[in-house]
Coordinates of C-alpha atoms in Angstrom, one line a residue:
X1 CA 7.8 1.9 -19.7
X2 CA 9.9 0.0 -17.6
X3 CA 11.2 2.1 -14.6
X4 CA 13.8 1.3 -11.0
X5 CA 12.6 2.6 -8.3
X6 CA 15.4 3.3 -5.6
X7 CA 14.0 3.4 -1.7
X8 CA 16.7 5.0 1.5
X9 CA 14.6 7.3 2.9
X10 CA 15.3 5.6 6.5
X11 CA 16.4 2.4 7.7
X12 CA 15.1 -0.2 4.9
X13 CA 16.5 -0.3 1.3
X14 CA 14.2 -1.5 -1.6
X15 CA 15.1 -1.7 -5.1
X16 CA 12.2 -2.7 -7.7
X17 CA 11.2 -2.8 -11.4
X18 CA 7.9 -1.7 -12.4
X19 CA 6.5 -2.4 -16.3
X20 CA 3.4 -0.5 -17.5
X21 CA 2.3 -3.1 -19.4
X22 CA 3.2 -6.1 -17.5
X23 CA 3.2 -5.2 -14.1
X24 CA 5.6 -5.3 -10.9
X25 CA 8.5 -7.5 -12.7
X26 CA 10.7 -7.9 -9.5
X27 CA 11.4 -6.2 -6.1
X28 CA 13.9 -6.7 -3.1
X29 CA 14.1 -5.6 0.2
X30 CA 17.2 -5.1 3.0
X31 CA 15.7 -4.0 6.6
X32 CA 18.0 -2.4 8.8
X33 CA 15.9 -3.2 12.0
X34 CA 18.1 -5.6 13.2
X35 CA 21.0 -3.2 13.7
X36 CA 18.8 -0.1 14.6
X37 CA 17.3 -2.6 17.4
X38 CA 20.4 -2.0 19.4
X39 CA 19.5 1.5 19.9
X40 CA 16.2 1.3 20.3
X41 CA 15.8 3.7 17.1
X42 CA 16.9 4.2 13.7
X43 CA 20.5 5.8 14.0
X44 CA 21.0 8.2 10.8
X45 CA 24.5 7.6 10.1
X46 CA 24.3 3.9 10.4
X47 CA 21.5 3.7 8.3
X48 CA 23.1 6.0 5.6
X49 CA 26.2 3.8 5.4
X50 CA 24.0 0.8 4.9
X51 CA 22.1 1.8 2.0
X52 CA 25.7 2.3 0.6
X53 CA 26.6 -1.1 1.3
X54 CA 23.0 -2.8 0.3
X55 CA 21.8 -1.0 -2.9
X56 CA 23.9 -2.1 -6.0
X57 CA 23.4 -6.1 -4.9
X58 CA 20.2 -5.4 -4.6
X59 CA 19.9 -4.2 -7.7
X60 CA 21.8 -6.3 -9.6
X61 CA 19.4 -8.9 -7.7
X62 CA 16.3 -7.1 -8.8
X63 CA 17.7 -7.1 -12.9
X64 CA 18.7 -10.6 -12.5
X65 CA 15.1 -11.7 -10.9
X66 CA 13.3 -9.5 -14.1
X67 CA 15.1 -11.1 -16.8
X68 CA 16.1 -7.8 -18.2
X69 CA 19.4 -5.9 -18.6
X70 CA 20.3 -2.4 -17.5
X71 CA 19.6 -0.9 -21.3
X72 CA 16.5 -2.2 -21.4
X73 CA 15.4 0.2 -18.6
X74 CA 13.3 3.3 -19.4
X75 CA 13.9 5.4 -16.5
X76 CA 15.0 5.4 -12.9
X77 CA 13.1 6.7 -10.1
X78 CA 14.3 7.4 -6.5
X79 CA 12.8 8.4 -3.0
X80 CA 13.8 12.3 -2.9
X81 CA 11.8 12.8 0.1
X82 CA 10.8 13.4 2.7
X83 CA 13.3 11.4 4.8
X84 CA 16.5 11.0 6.3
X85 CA 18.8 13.9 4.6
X86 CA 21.8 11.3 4.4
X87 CA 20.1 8.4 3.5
X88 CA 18.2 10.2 1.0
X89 CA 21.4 11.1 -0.8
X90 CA 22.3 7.5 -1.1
X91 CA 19.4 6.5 -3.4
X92 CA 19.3 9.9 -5.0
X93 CA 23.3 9.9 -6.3
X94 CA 23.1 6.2 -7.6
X95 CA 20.0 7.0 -9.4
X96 CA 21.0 10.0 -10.9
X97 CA 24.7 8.1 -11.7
X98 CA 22.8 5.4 -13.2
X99 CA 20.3 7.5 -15.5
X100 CA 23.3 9.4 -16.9
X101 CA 25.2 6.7 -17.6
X102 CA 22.2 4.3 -19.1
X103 CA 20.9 7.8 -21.2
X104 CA 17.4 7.5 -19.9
X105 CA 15.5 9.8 -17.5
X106 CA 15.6 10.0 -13.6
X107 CA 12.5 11.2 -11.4
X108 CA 12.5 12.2 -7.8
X109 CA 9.5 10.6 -6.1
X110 CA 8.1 11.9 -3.1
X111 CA 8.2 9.2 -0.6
X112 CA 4.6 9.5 1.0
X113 CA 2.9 9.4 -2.7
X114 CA 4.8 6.3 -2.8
X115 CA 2.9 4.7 -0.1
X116 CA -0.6 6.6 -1.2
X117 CA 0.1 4.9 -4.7
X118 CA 0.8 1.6 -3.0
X119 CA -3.0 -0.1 -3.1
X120 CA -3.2 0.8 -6.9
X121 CA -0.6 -2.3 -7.3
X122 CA -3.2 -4.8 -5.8
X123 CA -5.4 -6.3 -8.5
X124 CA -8.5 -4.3 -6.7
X125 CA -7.2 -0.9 -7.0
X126 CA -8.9 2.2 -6.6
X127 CA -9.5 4.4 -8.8
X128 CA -9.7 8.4 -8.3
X129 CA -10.9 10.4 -6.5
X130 CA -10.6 8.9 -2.8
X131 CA -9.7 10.0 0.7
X132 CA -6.6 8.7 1.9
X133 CA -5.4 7.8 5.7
X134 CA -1.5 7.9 5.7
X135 CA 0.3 6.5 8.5
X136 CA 3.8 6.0 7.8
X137 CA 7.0 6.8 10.7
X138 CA 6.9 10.2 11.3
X139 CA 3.5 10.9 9.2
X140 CA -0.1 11.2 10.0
X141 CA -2.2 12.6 7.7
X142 CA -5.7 12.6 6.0
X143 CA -6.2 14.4 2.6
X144 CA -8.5 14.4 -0.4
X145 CA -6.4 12.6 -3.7
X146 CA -8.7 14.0 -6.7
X147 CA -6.1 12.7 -9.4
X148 CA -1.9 11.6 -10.1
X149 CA -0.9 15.1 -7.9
X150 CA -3.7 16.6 -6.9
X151 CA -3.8 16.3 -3.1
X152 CA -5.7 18.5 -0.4
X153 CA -5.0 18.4 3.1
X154 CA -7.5 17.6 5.2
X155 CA -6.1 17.3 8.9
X156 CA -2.7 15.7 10.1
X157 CA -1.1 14.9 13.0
X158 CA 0.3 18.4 15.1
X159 CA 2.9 16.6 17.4
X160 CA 3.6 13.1 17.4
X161 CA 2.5 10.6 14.4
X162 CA 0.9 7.4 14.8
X163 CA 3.9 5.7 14.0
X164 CA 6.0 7.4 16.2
X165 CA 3.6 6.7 19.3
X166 CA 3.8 3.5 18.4
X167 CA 7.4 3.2 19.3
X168 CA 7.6 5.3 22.0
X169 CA 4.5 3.5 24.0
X170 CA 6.9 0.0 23.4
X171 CA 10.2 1.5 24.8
X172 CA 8.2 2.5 27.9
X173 CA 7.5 -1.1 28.0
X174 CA 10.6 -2.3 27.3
X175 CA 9.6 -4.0 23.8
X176 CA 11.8 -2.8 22.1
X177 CA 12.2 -1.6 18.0
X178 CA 9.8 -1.4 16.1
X179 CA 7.3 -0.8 18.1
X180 CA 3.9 -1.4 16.1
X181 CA 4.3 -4.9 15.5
X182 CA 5.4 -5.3 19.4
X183 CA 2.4 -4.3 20.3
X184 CA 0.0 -5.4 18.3
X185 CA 1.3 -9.2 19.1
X186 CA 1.3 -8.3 22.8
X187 CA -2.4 -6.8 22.4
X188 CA -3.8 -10.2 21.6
X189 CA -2.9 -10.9 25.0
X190 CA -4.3 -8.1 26.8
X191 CA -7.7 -7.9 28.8
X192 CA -9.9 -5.4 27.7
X193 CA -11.8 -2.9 30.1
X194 CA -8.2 -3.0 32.6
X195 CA -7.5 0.1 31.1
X196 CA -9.1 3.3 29.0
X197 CA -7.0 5.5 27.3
X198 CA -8.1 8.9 26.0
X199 CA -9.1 9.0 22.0
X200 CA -6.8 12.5 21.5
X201 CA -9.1 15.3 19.7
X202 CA -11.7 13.9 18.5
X203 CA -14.1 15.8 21.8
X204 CA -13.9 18.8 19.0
X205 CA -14.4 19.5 15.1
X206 CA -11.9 18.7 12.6
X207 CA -9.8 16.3 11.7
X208 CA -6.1 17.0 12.9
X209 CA -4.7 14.3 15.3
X210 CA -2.3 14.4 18.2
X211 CA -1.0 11.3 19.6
X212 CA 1.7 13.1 22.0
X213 CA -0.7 13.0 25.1
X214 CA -1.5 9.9 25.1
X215 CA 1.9 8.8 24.7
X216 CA 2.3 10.7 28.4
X217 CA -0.9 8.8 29.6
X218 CA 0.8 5.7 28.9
X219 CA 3.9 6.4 30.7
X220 CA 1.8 7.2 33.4
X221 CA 0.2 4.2 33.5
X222 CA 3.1 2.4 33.8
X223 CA 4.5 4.7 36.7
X224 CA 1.3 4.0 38.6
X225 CA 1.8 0.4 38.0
X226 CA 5.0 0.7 39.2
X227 CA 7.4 1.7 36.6
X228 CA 8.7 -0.3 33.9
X229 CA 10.6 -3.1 35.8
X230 CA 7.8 -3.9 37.5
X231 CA 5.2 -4.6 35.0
X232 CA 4.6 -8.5 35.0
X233 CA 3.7 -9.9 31.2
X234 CA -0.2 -9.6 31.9
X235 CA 0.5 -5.7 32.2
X236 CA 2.3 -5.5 29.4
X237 CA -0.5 -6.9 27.5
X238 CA -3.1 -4.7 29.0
X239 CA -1.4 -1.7 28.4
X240 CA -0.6 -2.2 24.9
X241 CA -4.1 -3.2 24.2
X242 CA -5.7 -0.4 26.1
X243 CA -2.8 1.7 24.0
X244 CA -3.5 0.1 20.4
X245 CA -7.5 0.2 20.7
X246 CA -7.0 4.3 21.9
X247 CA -4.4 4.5 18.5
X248 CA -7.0 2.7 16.2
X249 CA -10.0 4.7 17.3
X250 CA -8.7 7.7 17.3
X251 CA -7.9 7.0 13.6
X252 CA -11.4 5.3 12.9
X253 CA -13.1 8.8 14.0
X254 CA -11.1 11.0 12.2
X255 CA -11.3 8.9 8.8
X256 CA -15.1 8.1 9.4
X257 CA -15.7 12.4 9.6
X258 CA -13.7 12.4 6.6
X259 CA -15.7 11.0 4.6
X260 CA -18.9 12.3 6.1
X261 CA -17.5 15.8 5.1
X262 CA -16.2 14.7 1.7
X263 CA -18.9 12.6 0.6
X264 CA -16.0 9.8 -0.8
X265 CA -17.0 6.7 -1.1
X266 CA -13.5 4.7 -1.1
X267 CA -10.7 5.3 1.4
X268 CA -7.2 4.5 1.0
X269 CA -5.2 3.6 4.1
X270 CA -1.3 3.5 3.5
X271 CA 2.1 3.0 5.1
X272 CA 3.1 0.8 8.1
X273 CA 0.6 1.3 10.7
X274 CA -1.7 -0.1 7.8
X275 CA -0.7 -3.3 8.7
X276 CA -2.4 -3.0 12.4
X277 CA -4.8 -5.4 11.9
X278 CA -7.5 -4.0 14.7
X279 CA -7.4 -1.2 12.4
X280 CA -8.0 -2.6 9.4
X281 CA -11.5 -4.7 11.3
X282 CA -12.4 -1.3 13.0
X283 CA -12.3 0.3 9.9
X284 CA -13.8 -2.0 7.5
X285 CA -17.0 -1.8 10.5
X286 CA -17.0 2.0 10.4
X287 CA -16.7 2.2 6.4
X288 CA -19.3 -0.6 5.8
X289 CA -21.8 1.5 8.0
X290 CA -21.5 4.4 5.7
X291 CA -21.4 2.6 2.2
X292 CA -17.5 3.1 2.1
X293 CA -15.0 0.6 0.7
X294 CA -11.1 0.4 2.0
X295 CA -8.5 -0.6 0.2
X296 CA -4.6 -1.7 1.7
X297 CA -1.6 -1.9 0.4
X298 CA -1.0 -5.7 0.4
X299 CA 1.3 -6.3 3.8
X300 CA 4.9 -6.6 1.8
X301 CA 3.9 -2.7 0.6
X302 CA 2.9 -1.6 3.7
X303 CA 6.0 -0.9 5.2
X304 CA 8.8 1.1 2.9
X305 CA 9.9 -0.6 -0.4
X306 CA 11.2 -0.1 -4.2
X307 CA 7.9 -1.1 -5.5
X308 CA 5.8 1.7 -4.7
X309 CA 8.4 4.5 -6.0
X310 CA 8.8 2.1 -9.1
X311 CA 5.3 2.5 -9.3
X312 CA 4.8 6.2 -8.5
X313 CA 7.9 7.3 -10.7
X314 CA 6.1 5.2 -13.8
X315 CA 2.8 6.9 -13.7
X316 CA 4.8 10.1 -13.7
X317 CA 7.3 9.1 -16.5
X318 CA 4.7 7.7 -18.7
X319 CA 2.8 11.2 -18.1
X320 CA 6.1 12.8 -19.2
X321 CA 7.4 14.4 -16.0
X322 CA 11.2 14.8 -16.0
X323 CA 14.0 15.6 -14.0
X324 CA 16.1 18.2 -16.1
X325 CA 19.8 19.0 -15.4
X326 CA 22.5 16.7 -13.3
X327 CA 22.0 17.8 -10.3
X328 CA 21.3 16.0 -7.3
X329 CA 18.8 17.2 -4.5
X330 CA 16.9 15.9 -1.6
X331 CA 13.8 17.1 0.8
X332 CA 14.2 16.1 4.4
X333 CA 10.8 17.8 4.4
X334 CA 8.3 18.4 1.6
X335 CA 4.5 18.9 1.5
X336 CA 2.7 16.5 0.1
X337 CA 0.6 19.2 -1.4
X338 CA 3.3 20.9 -2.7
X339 CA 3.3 18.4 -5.8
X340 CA 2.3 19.4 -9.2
X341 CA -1.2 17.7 -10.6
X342 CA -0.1 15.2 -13.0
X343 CA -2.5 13.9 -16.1
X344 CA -1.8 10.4 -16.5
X345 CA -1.9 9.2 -20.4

């Protein structure tokens, strides 16, 4: 099958075409982070209205860069969830305009299965079952993937996500938007032992995360250095380093007792914190110890694009999930778990 797959679930628009047979036959990308950069965070309506502006050049770019015309398309699938409501409704109208009008199916795709999904486009893809670390925006979450669907919920985040500390910690720094790549670069600076930060919940059992306190330890950091304004560049650097290594540990703990409880022996880490790359060496440390092999998105599939709801909405066409009726529908929240199990063919 050859299937679209239409991304808007925030502030970047991706448009891709994935072939069962052959592969990932083109993709394209628009980020909205220079506009959202303004104001310091991703602005719904702007980013609604963008999608508006971006998608159908982008997709005309993504047919022209396959070769392939519009009829020879097998099915469209499109980001219903979870996400921004507006910018969800963007992706979700064109593709359901465009099914009808080509006569081939439409899927909703659930965005963070897009990014779980993501490492099986890499030519050392896992294979199920695996324990999966997803740290995408708003989401932080470590469950048990036993096949195409079948996801249990093993801990998550109960305030802030990753992601979202991420950003916060750099606009108490002044960095700026976004904030995991602000700090990371600034973290190669930094002096370690200046600062230790607390690893959030991981003095207990389980494995739900929290990443709200330490977002308050950081601002008080900075208020007993002085307050923003007067941080020099070697404090920046020792804060966000002290902040990243806390970040990374925290999630190095949780996904090391994870596996120690499930008994996996591979572990997926997804979404755009999987691009920190102090995580990815902590990790691959941690998982060596225990016989455990991790496998990444590559870096363009870290972050949100078509590819991986191309990908996801495939393996669910090809299984011969559809989308009955017109109608057009969106999830600014929705369960991961909540999805139905799948067999793929």
């Amino acid at each position: 099958m050859r299937v679209l797959g239409i991304e808007t679930s925030c502030d970047e628009t991706g448009v891709a075409v994935y072939d069962t047979e052959r592969g990932l036959l083109s993709q394209a990308l628009f980020s909205q982070i220079d506009m959202h950069a303004v104001y310091g965070g991703v602005v719904p309506e702007l980013a609604s209205r963008d999608h508006v502006r971006r998608l159908l050049p982008l997709l005309r770019q993504v047919l022209s860069d396959a070769g392939i015309g519009a009829r020879e398309l097998d099915g469209v699938a499109y980001t219903a969830g979870p996400g921004l409501a507006g910018a969800l409704l963007v992706g979700a109208g064109v593709a359901r305009a465009l099914a009808y009008g080509w006569g081939v199916p439409a899927l909703p795709v659930h965005h963070m299965e897009g990014h779980l999904l993501a490492p099986l486009l890499e030519d050392d893809a896992p294979e199920f079952p695996f324990v999966a670390l997803l740290v995408s925006g708003g989401h932080s979450l470590l469950l048990e993937a036993r096949a195409l669907g079948e996801y249990v919920p093993l801990g998550e985040s109960v305030d802030d996500a990753a992601g979202e500390a991420f950003d916060k910690a750099a606009k108490m720094m002044g960095l700026g938007y976004p904030g995991g790549p602000a700090i990371s670069r600034l973290a190669e600076q930094g002096r370690a032992g200046r600062f230790r930060f607390p690893r959030p919940m991981t003095d207990r059992p389980g494995l739900d995360m929290s990443f709200s306190g330490l977002k308050t330890f950081t601002l008080n950091t900075i208020h007993d250095l002085g307050g923003a304004t007067a941080l020099n560049d070697q404090d920046r650097a020792d804060v966000a380093l002290a902040f990243q290594e806390a970040v990374v540990d925290t999630l190095v703990i949780k996904c090391r007792r994870a596996m120690q409880a499930t008994g996996a022996k591979r572990l997926v880490v997804a979404g755009g914190v999987s691009a920190n790359g102090m995580l990815r060496e902590r990790l691959a440390r941690a998982m060596g110890k225990l016989g455990v092999k991790a496998y990444y998105p590559g870096l363009a599939y870290c972050t949100d694009n078509g590819a991986m709801i191309a990908y996801a909405g495939a393996l669910r066409l090809a299984a011969g999930e559809r989308q009955e009726g017109l109608g057009v529908s969106v999830r600014a929240r929705w369960p991961l778990s909540k999805l139905a199990r799948v067999p793929v063919r």
